[in-house]
mmCIF file of C-alpha atoms in Angstrom:
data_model
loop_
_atom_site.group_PDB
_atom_site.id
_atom_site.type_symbol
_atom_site.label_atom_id
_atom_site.label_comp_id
_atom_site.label_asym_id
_atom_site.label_seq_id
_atom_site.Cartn_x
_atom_site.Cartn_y
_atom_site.Cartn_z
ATOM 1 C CA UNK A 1 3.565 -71.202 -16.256
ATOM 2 C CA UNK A 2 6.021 -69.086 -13.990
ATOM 3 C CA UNK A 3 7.147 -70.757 -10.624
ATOM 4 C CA UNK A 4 7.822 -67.715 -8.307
ATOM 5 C CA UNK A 5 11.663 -68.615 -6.453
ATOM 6 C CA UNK A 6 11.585 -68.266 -2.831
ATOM 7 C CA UNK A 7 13.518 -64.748 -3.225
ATOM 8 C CA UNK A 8 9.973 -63.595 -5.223
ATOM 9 C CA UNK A 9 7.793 -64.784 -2.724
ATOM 10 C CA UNK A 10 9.809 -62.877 0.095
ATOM 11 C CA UNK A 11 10.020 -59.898 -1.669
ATOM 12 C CA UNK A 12 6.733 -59.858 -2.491
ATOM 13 C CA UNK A 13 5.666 -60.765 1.031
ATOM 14 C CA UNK A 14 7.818 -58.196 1.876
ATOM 15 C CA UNK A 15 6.360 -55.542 -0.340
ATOM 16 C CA UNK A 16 2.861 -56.857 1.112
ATOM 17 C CA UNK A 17 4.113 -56.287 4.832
ATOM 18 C CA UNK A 18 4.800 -52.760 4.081
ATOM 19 C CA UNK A 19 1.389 -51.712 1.959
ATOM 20 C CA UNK A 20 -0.600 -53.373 4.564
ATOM 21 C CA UNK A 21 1.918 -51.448 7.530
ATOM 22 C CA UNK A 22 1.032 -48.204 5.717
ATOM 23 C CA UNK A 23 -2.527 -49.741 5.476
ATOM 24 C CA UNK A 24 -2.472 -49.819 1.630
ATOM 25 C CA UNK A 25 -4.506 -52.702 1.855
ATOM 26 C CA UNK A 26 -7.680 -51.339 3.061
ATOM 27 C CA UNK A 27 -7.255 -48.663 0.392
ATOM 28 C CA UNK A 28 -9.523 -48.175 -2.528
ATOM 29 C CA UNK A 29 -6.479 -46.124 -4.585
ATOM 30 C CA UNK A 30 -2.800 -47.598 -5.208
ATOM 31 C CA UNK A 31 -0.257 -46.564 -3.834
ATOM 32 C CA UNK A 32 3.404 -45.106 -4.259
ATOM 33 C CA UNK A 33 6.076 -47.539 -2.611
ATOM 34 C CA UNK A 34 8.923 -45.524 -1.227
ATOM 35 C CA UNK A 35 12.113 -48.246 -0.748
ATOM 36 C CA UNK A 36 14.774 -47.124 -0.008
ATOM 37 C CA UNK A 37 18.652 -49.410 0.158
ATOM 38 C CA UNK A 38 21.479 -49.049 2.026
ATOM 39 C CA UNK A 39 23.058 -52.670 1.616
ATOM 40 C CA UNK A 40 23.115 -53.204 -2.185
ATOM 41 C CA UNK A 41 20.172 -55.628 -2.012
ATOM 42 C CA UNK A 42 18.161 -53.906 -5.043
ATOM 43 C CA UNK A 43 20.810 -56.094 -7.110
ATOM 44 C CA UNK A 44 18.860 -58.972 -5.864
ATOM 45 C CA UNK A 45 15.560 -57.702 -5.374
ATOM 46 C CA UNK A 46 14.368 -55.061 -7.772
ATOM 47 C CA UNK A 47 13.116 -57.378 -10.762
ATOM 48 C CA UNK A 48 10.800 -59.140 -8.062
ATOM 49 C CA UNK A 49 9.665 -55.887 -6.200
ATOM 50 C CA UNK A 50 8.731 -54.955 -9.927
ATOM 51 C CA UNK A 51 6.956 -57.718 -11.253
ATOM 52 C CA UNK A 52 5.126 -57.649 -8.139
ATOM 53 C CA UNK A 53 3.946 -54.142 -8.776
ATOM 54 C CA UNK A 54 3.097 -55.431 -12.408
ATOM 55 C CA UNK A 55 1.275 -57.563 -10.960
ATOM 56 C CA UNK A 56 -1.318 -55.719 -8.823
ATOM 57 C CA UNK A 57 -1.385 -52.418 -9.943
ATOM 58 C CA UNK A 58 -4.320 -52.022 -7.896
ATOM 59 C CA UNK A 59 -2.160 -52.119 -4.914
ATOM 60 C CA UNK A 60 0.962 -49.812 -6.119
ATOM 61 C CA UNK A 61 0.771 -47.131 -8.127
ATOM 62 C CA UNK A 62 4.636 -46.434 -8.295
ATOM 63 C CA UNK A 63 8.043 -47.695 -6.970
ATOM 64 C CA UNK A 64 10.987 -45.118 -5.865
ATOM 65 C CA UNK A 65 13.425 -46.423 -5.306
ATOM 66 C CA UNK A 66 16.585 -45.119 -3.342
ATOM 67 C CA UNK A 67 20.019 -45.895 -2.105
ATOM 68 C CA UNK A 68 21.967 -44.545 0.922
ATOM 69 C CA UNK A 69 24.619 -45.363 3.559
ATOM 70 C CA UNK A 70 23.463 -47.810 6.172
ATOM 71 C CA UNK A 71 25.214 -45.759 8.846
ATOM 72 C CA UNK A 72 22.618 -42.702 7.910
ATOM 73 C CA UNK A 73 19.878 -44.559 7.429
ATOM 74 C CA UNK A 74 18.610 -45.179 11.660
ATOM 75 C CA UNK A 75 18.752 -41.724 12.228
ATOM 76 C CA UNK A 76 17.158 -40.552 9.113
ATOM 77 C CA UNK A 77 13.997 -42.831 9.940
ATOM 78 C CA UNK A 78 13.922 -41.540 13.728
ATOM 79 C CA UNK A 79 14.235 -37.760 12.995
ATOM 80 C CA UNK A 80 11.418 -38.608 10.406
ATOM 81 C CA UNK A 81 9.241 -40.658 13.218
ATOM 82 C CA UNK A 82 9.728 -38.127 15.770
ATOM 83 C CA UNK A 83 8.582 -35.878 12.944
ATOM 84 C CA UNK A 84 5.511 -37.938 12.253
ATOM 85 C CA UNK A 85 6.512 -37.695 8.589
ATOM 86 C CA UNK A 86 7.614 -40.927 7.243
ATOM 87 C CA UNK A 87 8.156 -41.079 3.840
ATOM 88 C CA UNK A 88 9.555 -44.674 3.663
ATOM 89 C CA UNK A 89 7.900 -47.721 3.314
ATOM 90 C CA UNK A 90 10.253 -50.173 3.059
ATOM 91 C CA UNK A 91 13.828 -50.913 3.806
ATOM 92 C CA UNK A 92 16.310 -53.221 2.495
ATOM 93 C CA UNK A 93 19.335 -53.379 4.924
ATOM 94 C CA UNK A 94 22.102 -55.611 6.193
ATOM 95 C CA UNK A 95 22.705 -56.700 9.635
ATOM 96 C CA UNK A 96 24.326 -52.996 10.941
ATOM 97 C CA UNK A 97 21.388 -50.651 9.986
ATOM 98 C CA UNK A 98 18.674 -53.485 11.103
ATOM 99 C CA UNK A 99 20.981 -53.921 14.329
ATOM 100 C CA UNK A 100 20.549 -50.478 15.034
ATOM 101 C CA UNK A 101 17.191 -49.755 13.719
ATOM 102 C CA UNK A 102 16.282 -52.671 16.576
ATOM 103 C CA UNK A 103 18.026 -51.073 19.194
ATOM 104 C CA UNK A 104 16.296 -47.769 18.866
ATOM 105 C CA UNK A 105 12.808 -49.191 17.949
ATOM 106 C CA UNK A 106 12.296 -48.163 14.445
ATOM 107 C CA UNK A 107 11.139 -51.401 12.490
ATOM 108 C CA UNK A 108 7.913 -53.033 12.968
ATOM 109 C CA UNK A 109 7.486 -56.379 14.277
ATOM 110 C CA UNK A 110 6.615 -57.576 10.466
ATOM 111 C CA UNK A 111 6.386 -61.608 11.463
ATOM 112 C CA UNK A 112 3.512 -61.274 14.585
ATOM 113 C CA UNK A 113 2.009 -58.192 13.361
ATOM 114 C CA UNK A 114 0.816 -59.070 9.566
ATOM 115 C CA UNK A 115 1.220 -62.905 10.442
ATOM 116 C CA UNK A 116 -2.119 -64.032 8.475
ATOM 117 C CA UNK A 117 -0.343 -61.833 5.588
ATOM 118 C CA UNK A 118 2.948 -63.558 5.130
ATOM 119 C CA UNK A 119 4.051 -66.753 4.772
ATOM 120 C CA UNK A 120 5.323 -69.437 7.481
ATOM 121 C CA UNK A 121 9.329 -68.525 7.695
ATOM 122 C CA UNK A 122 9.748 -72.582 8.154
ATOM 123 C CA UNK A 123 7.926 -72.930 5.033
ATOM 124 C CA UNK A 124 9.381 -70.295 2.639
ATOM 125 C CA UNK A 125 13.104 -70.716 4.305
ATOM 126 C CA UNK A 126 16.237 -73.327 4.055
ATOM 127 C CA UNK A 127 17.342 -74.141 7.269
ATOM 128 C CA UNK A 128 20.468 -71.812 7.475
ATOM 129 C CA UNK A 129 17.999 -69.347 6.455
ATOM 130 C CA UNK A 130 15.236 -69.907 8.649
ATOM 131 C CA UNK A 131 18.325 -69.611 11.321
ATOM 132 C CA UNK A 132 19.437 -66.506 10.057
ATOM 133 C CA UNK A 133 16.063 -64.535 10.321
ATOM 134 C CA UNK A 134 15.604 -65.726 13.893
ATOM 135 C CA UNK A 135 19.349 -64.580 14.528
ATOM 136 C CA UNK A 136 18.993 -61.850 11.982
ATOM 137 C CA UNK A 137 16.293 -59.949 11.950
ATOM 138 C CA UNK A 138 14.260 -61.371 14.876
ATOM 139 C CA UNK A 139 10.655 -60.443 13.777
ATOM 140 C CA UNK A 140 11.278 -56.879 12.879
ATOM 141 C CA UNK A 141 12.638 -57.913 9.241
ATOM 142 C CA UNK A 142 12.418 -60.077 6.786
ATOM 143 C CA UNK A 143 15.593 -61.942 5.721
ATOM 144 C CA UNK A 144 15.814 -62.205 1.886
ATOM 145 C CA UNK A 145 18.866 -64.769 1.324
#
């Protein structure tokens, strides 16, 4: 039997967060999950995002992902918002990009807004981790340490 690690379950909770954001969840078809990196994360990350997909192919269809710089990356998404033509779903950042992204109102508030989707943080989280989301990402992101 596999035990998912807490870096699977927030990844996947992650993943989750974004379908449902993009309302993938109340969709009959799968869909294609854009993600796009600009802090070298995917290192981490990728095997989980993909065995998730593997895992309810019902729900995704495809991954792409992407890399960029984390400086280009806030005004990317808000010419593509003020476009109403977002083509990413999710984003895998370090404390710059999600600093900025905060600042000009570009992430959703993950944590209150798909709440009965995701886990507890105090459940899923070590302390110092629990304290770096709250410092971190407030409730626009999800803190995968």
């Amino acid at each position: 039997m596999i035990h998912p690690t807490r870096r699977t379950v927030m990844a996947g909770a992650a993943g989750l967060a974004a379908l449902k954001a993009g309302g993938a969840l109340a969709q009959s078809a799968p869909v294609a999950l854009n993600i796009i990196d600009v802090a070298g994360n995917l290192q981490l990350t990728q095997t989980a995002i993909e065995k998730f997909a593997r895992d309810d192919p019902k729900l995704i269809s495809r991954l792409n992902f992407s890399r960029a710089p984390s400086p280009e990356l806030p005004a990317k998404l808000k010419a593509q918002q003020a476009a109403n033509r977002v083509d990413i779903d999710l984003v895998l950042t370090g404390p710059g990009a999600m600093s900025d992204g905060i600042q000009q109102g570009l992430w959703v508030d993950v944590w209150k807004s798909h709440a009965k989707h995701l886990p507890k943080p105090e459940e899923v989280y070590h302390e110092q981790a629990l304290m770096m989301q709250r410092n971190f990402g407030r409730n626009e992101g999800v803190a995968v340490v």
